[in-house]
Short mmCIF file of N, CA and C in Angstrom, two decimals:
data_model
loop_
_atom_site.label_atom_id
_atom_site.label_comp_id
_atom_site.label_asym_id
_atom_site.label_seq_id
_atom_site.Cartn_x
_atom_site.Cartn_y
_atom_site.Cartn_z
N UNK M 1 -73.56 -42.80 -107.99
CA UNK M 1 -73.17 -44.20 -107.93
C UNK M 1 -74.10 -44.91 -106.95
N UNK M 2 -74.90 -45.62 -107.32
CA UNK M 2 -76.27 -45.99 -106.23
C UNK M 2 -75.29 -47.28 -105.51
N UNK M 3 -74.31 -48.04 -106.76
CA UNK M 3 -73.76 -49.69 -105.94
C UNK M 3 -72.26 -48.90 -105.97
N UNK M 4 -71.25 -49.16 -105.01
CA UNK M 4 -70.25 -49.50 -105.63
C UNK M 4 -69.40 -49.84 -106.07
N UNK M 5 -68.93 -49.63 -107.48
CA UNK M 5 -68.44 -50.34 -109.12
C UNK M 5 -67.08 -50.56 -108.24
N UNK M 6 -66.30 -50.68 -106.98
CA UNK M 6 -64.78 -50.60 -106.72
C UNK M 6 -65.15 -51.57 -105.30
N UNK M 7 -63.90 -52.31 -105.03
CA UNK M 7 -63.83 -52.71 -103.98
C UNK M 7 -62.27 -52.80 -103.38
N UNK M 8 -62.07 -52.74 -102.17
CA UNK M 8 -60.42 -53.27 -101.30
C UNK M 8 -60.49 -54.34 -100.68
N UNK M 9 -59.01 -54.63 -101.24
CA UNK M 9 -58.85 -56.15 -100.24
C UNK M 9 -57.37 -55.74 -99.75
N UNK M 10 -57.85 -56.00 -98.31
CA UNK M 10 -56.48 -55.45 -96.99
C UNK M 10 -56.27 -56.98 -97.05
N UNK M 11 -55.27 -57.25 -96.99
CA UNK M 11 -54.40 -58.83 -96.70
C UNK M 11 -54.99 -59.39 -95.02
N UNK M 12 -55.92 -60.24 -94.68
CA UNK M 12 -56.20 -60.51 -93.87
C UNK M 12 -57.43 -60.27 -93.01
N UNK M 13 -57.92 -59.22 -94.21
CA UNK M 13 -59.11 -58.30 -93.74
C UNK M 13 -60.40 -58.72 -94.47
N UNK M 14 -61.14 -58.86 -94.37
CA UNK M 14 -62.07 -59.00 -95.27
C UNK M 14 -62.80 -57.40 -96.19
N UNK M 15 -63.06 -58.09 -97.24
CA UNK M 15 -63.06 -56.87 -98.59
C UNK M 15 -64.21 -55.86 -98.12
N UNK M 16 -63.02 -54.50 -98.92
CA UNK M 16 -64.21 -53.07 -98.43
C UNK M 16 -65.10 -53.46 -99.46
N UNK M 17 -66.34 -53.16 -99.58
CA UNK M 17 -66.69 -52.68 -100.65
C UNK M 17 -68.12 -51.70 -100.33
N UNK M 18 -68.04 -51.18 -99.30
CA UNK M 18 -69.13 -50.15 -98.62
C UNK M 18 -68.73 -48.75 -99.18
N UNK M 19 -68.87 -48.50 -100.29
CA UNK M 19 -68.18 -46.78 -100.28
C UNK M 19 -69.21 -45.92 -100.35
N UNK M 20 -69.41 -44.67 -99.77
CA UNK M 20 -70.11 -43.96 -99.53
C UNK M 20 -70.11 -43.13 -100.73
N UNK M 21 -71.04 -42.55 -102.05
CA UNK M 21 -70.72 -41.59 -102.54
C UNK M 21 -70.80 -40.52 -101.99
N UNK M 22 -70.42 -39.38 -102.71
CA UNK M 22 -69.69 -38.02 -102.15
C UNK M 22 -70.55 -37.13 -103.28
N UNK M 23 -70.78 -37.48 -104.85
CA UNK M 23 -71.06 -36.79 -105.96
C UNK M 23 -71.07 -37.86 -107.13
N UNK M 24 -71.11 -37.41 -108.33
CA UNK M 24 -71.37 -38.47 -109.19
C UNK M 24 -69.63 -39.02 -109.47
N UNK M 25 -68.96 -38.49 -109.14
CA UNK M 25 -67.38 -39.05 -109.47
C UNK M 25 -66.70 -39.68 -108.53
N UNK M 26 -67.14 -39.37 -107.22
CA UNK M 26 -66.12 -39.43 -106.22
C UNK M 26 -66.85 -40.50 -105.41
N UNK M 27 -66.34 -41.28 -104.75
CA UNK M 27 -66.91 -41.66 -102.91
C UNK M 27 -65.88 -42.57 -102.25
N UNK M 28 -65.93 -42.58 -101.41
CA UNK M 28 -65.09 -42.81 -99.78
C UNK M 28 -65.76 -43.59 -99.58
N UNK M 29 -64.82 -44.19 -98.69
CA UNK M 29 -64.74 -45.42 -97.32
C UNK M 29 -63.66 -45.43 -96.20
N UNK M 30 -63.87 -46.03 -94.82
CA UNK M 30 -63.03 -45.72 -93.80
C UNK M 30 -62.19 -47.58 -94.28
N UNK M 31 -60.57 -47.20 -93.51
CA UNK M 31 -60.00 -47.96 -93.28
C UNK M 31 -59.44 -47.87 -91.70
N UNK M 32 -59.72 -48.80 -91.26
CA UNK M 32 -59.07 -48.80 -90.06
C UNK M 32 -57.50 -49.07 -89.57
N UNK M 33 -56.80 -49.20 -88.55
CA UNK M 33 -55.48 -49.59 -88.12
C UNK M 33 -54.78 -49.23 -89.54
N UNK M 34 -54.40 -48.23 -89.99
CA UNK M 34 -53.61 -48.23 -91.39
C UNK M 34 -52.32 -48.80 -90.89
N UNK M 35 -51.88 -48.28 -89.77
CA UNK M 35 -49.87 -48.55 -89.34
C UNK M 35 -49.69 -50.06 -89.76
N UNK M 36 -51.15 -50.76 -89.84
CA UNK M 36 -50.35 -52.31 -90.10
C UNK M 36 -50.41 -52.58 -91.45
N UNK M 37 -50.94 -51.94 -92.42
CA UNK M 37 -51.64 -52.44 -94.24
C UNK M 37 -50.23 -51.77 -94.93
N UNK M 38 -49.38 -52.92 -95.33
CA UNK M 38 -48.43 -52.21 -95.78
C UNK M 38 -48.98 -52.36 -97.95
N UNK M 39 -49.82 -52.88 -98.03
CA UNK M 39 -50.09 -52.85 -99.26
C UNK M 39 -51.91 -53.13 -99.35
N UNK M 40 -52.60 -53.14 -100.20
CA UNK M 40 -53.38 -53.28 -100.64
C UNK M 40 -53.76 -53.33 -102.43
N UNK M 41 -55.34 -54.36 -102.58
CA UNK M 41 -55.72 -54.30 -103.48
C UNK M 41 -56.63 -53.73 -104.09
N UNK M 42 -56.53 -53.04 -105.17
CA UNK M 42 -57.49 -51.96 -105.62
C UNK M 42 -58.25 -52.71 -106.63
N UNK M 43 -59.71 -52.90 -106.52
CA UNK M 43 -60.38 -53.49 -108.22
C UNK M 43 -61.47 -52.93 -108.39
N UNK M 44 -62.14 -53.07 -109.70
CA UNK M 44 -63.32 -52.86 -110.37
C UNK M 44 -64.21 -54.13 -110.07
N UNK M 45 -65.41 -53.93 -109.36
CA UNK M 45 -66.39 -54.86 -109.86
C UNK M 45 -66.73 -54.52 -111.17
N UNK M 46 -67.73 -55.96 -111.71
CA UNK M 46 -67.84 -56.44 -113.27
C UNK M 46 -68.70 -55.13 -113.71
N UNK M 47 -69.50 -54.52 -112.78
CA UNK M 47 -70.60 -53.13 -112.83
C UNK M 47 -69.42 -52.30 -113.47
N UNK M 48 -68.49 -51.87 -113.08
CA UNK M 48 -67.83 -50.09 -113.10
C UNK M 48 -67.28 -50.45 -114.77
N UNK M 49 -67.41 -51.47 -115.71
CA UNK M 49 -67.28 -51.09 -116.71
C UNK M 49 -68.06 -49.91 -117.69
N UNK M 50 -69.25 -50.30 -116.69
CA UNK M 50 -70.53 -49.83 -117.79
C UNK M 50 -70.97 -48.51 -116.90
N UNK M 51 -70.48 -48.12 -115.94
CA UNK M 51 -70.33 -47.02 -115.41
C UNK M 51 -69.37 -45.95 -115.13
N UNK M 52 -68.40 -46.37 -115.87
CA UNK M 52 -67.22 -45.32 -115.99
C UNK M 52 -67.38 -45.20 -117.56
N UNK M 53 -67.14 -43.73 -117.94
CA UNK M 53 -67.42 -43.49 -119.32
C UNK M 53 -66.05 -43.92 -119.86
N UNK M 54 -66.13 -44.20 -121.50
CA UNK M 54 -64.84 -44.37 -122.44
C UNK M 54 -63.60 -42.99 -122.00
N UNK M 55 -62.67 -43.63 -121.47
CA UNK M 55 -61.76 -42.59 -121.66
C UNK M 55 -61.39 -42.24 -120.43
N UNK M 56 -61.84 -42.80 -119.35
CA UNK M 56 -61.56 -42.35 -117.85
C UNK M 56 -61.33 -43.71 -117.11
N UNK M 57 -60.51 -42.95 -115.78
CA UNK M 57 -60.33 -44.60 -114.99
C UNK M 57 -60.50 -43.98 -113.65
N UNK M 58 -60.04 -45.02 -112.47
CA UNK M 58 -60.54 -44.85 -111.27
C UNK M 58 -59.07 -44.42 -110.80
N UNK M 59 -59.33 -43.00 -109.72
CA UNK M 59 -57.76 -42.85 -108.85
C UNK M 59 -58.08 -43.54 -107.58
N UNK M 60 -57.30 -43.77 -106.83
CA UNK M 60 -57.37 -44.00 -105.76
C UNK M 60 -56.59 -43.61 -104.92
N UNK M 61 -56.72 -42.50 -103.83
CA UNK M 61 -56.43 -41.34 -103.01
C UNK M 61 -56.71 -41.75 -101.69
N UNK M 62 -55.65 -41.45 -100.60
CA UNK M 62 -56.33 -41.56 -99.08
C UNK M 62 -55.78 -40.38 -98.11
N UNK M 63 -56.54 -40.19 -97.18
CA UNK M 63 -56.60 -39.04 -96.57
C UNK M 63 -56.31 -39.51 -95.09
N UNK M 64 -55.44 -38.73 -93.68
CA UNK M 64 -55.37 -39.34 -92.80
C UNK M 64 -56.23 -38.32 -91.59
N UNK M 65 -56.33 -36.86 -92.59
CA UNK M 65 -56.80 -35.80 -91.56
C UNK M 65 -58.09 -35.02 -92.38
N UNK M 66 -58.46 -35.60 -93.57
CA UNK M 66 -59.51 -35.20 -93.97
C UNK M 66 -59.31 -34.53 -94.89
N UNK M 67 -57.97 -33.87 -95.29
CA UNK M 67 -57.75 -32.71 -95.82
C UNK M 67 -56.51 -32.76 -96.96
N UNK M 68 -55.79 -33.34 -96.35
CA UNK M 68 -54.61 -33.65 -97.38
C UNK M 68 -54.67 -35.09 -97.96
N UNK M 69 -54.82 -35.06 -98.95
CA UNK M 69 -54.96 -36.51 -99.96
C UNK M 69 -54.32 -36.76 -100.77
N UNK M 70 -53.29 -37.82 -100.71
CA UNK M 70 -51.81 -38.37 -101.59
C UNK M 70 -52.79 -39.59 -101.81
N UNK M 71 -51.75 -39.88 -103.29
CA UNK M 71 -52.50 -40.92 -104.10
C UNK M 71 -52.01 -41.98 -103.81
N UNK M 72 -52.48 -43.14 -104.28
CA UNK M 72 -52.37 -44.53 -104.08
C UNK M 72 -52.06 -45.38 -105.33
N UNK M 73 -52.94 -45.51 -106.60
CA UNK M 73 -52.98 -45.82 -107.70
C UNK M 73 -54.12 -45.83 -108.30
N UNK M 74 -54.18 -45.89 -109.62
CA UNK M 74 -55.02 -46.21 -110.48
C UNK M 74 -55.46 -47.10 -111.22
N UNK M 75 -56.91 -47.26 -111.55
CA UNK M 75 -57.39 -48.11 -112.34
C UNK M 75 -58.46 -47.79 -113.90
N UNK M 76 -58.02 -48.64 -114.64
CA UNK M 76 -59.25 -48.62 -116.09
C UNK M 76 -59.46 -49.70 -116.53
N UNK M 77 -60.45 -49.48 -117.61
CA UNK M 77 -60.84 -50.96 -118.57
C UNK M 77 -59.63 -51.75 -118.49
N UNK M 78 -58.12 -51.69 -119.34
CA UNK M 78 -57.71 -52.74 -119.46
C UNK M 78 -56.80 -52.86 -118.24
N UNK M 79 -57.22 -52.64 -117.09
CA UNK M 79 -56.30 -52.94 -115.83
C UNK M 79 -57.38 -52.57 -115.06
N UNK M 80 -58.48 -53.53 -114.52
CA UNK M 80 -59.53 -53.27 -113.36
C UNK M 80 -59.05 -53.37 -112.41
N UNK M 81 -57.86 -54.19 -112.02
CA UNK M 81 -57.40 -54.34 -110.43
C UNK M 81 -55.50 -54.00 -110.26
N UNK M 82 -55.64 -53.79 -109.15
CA UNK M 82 -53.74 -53.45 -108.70
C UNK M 82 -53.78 -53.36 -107.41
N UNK M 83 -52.65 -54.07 -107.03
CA UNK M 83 -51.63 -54.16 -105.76
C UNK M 83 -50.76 -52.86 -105.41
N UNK M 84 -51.10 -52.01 -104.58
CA UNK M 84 -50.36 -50.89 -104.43
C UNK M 84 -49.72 -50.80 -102.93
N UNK M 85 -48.70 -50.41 -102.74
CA UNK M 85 -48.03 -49.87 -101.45
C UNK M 85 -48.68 -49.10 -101.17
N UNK M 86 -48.71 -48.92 -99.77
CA UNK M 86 -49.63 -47.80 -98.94
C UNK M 86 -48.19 -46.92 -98.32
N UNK M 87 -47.32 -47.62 -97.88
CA UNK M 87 -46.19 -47.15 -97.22
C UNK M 87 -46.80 -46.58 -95.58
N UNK M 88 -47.80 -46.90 -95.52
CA UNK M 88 -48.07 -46.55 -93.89
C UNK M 88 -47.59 -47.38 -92.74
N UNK M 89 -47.22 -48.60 -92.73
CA UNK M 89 -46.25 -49.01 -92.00
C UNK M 89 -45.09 -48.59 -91.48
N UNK M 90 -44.61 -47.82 -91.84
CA UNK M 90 -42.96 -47.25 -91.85
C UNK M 90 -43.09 -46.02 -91.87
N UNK M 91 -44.41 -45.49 -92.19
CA UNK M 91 -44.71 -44.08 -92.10
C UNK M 91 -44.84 -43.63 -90.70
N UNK M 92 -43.83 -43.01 -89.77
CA UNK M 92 -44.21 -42.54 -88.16
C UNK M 92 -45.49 -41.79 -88.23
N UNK M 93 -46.02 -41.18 -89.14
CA UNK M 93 -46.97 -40.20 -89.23
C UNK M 93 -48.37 -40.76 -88.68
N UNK M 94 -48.38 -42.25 -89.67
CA UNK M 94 -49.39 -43.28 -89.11
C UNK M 94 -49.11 -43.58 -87.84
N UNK M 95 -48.58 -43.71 -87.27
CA UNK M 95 -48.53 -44.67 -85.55
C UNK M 95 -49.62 -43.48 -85.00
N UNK M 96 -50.62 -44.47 -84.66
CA UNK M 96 -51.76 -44.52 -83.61
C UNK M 96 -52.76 -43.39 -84.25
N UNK M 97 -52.57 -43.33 -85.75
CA UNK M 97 -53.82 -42.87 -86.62
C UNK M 97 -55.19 -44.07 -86.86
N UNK M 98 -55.66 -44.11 -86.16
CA UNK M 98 -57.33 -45.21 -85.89
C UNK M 98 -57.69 -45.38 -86.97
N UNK M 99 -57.54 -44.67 -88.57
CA UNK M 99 -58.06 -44.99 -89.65
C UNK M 99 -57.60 -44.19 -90.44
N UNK M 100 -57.83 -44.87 -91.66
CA UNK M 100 -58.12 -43.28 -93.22
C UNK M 100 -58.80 -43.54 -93.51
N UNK M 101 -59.19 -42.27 -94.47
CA UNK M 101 -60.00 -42.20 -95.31
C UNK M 101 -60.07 -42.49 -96.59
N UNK M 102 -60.12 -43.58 -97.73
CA UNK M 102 -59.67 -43.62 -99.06
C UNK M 102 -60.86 -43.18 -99.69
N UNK M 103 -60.57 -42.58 -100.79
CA UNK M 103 -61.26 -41.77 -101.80
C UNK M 103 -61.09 -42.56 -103.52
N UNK M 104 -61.94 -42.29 -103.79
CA UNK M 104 -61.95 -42.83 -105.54
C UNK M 104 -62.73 -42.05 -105.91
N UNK M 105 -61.71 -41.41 -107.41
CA UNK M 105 -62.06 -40.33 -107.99
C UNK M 105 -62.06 -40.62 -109.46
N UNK M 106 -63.43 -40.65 -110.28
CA UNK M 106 -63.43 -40.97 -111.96
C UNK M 106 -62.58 -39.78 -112.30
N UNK M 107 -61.51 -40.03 -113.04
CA UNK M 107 -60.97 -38.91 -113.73
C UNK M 107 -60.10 -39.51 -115.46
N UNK M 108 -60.38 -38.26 -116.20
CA UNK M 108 -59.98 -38.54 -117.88
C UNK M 108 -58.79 -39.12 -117.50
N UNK M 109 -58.67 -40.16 -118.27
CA UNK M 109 -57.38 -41.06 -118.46
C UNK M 109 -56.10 -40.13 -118.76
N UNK M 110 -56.45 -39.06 -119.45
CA UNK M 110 -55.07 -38.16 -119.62
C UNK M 110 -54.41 -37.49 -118.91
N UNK M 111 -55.70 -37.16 -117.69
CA UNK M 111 -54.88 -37.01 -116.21
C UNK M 111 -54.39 -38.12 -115.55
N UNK M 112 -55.05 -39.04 -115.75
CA UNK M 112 -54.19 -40.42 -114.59
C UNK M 112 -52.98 -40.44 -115.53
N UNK M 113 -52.63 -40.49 -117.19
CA UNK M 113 -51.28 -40.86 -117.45
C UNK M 113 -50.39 -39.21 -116.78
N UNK M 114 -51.25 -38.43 -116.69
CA UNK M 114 -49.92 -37.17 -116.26
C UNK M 114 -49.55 -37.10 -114.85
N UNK M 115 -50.72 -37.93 -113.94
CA UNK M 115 -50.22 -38.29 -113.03
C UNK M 115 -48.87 -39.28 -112.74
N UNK M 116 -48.71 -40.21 -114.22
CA UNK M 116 -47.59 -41.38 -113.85
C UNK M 116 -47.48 -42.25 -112.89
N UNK M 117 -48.60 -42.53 -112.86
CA UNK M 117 -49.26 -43.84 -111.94
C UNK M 117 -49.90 -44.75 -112.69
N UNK M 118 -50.01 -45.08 -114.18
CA UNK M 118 -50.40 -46.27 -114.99
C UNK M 118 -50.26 -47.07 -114.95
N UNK M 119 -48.42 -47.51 -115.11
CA UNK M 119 -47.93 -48.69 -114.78
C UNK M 119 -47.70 -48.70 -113.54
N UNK M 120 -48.03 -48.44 -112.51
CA UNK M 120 -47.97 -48.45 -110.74
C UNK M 120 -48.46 -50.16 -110.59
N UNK M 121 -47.93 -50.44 -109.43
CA UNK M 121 -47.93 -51.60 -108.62
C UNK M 121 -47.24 -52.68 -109.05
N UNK M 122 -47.21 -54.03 -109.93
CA UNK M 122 -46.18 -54.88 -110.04
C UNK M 122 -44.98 -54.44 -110.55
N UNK M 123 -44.93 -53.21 -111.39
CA UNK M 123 -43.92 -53.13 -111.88
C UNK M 123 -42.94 -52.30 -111.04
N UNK M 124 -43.71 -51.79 -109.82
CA UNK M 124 -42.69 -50.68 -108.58
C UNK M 124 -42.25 -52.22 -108.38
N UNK M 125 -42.60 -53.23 -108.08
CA UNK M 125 -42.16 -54.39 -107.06
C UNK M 125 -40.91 -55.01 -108.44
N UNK M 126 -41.34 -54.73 -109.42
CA UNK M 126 -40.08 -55.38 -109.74
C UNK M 126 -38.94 -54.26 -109.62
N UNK M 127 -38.86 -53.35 -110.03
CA UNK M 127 -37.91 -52.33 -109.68
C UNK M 127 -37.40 -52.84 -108.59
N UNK M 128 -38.25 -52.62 -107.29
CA UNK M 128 -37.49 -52.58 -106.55
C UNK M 128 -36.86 -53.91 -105.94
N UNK M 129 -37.01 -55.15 -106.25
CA UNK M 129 -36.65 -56.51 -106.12
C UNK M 129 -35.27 -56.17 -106.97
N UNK M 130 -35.25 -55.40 -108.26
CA UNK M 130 -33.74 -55.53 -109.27
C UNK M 130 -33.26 -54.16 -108.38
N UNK M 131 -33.55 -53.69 -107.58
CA UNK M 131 -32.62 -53.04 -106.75
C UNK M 131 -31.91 -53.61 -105.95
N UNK M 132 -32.72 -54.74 -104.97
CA UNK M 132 -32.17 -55.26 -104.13
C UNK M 132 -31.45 -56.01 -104.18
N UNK M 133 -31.65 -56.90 -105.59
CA UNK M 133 -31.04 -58.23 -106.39
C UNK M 133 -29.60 -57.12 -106.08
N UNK M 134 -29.01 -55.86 -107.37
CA UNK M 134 -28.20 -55.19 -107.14
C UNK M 134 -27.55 -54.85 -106.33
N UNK M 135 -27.87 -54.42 -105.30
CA UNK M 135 -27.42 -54.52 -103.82
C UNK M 135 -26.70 -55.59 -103.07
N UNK M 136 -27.53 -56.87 -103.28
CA UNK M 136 -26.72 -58.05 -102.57
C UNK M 136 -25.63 -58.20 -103.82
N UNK M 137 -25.65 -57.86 -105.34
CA UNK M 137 -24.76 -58.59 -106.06
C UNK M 137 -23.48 -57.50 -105.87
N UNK M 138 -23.53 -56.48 -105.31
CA UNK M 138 -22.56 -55.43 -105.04
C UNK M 138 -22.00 -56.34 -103.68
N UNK M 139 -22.69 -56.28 -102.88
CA UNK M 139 -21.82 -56.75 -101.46
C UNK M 139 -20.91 -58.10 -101.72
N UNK M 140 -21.45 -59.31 -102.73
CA UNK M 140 -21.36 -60.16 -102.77
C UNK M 140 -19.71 -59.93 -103.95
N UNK M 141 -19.97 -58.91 -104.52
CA UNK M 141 -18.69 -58.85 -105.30
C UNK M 141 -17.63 -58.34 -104.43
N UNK M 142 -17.71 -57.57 -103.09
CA UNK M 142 -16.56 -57.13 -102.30
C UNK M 142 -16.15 -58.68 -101.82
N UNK M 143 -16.33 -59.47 -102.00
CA UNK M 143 -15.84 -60.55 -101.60
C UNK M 143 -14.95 -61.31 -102.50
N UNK M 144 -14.78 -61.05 -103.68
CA UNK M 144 -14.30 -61.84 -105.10
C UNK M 144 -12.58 -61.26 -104.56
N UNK M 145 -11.71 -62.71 -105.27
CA UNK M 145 -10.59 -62.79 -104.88
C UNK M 145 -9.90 -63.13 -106.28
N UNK M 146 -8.70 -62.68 -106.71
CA UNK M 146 -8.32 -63.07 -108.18
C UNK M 146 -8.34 -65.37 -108.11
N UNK M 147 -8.35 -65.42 -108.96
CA UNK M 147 -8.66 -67.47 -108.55
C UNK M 147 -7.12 -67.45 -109.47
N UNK M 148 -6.03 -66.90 -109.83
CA UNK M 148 -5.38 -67.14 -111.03
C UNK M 148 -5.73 -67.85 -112.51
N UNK M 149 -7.19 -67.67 -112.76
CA UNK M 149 -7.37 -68.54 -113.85
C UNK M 149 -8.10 -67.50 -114.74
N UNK M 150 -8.43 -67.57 -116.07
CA UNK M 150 -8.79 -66.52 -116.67
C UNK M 150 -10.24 -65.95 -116.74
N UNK M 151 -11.01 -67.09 -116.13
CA UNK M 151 -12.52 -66.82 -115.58
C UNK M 151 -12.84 -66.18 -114.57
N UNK M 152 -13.82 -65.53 -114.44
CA UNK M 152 -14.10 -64.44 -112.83
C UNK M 152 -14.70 -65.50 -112.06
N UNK M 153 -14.42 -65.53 -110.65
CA UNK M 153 -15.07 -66.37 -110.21
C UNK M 153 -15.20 -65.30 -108.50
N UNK M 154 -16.34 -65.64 -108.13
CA UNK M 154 -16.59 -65.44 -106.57
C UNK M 154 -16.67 -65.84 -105.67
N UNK M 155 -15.54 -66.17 -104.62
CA UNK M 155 -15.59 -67.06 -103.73
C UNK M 155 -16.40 -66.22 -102.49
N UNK M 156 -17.73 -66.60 -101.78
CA UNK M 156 -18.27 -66.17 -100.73
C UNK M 156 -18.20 -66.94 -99.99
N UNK M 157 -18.10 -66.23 -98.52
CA UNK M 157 -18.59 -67.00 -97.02
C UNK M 157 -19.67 -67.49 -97.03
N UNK M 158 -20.15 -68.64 -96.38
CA UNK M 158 -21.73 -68.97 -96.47
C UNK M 158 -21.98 -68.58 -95.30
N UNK M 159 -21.69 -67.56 -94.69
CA UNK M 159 -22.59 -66.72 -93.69
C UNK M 159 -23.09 -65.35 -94.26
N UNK M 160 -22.87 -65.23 -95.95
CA UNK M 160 -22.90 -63.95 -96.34
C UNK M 160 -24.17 -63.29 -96.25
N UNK M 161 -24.94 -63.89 -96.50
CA UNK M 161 -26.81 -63.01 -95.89
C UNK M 161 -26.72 -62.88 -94.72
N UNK M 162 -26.33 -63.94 -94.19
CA UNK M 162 -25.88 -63.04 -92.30
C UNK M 162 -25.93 -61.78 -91.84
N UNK M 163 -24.29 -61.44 -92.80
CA UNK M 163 -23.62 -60.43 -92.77
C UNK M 163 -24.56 -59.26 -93.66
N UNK M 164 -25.08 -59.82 -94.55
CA UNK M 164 -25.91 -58.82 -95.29
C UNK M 164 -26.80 -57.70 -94.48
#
């Protein structure tokens, strides 16, 4: 990979796009302060079409000790870019880790679908938004009182997110 076809955008950071290759599939870049990047963006420059063969897409993997590498998400032709959770914020593991290492790895599309990371990134966020939606509509129903009329109705406190 002489340029490279991938770049990150940390929310506030200005974009990686320095990656070091490693081999013809793979190459790295450092991220710094991870404990604060609770998400990031993964994309293809307009190049990595014509450099990733038919049939393969990009993983994207990060490492905190060099050695152990959990994934992040993936990318291909018809999805060059994604928004992924890092979960290193909330991760104690991160506090006062100075950087990672992220990795991008060309691999056959039939491993990224057996990985089950395809549809990764907007659609974790909607999940988990109709979780939460669920959640407040559970608390919000311990509050419902019969009204004597034949319609359900829910009378709430308007301090109820308060209390939430």
């Amino acid at each position: 990979m002489d340029q490279s076809p991938f770049g990150i955008i940390v929310p506030g950071r200005f974009p990686i796009t320095d990656f070091t290759p490693v081999n013809q599939t793979t190459c790295v870049c450092e991220i710094p302060e991870p404990s604060s990047i609770p998400e990031l963006t993964f994309y293809m420059q307009p190049t990595a079409l014509s450099m990733i063969p038919e049939g393969f897409g990009a993983v994207l993997y990060y490492t905190k000790n060099g050695t152990d590498w959990e994934l992040l998400g993936s990318l291909f032709s018809e999805k060059p870019s994604g928004t992924f959770r890092t979960g290193w914020t909330t991760n104690e593991d991160m506090i006062g880790v100075p950087g990672v290492q992220v990795g991008v790895n060309i691999e056959a599309l039939d491993t990224i679908v057996n990985l089950d990371i395809v549809s990764g990134g907007v659609e974790d966020r909607h999940a988990f938004a109709h979780k939460i939606a669920g959640d407040l509509f559970q608390y919000m129903a311990s509050f419902a009182a019969p009204n004597g009329s034949s319609t359900e109705a829910m009378l709430v406190p308007t301090n109820v997110f308060d209390k939430w």
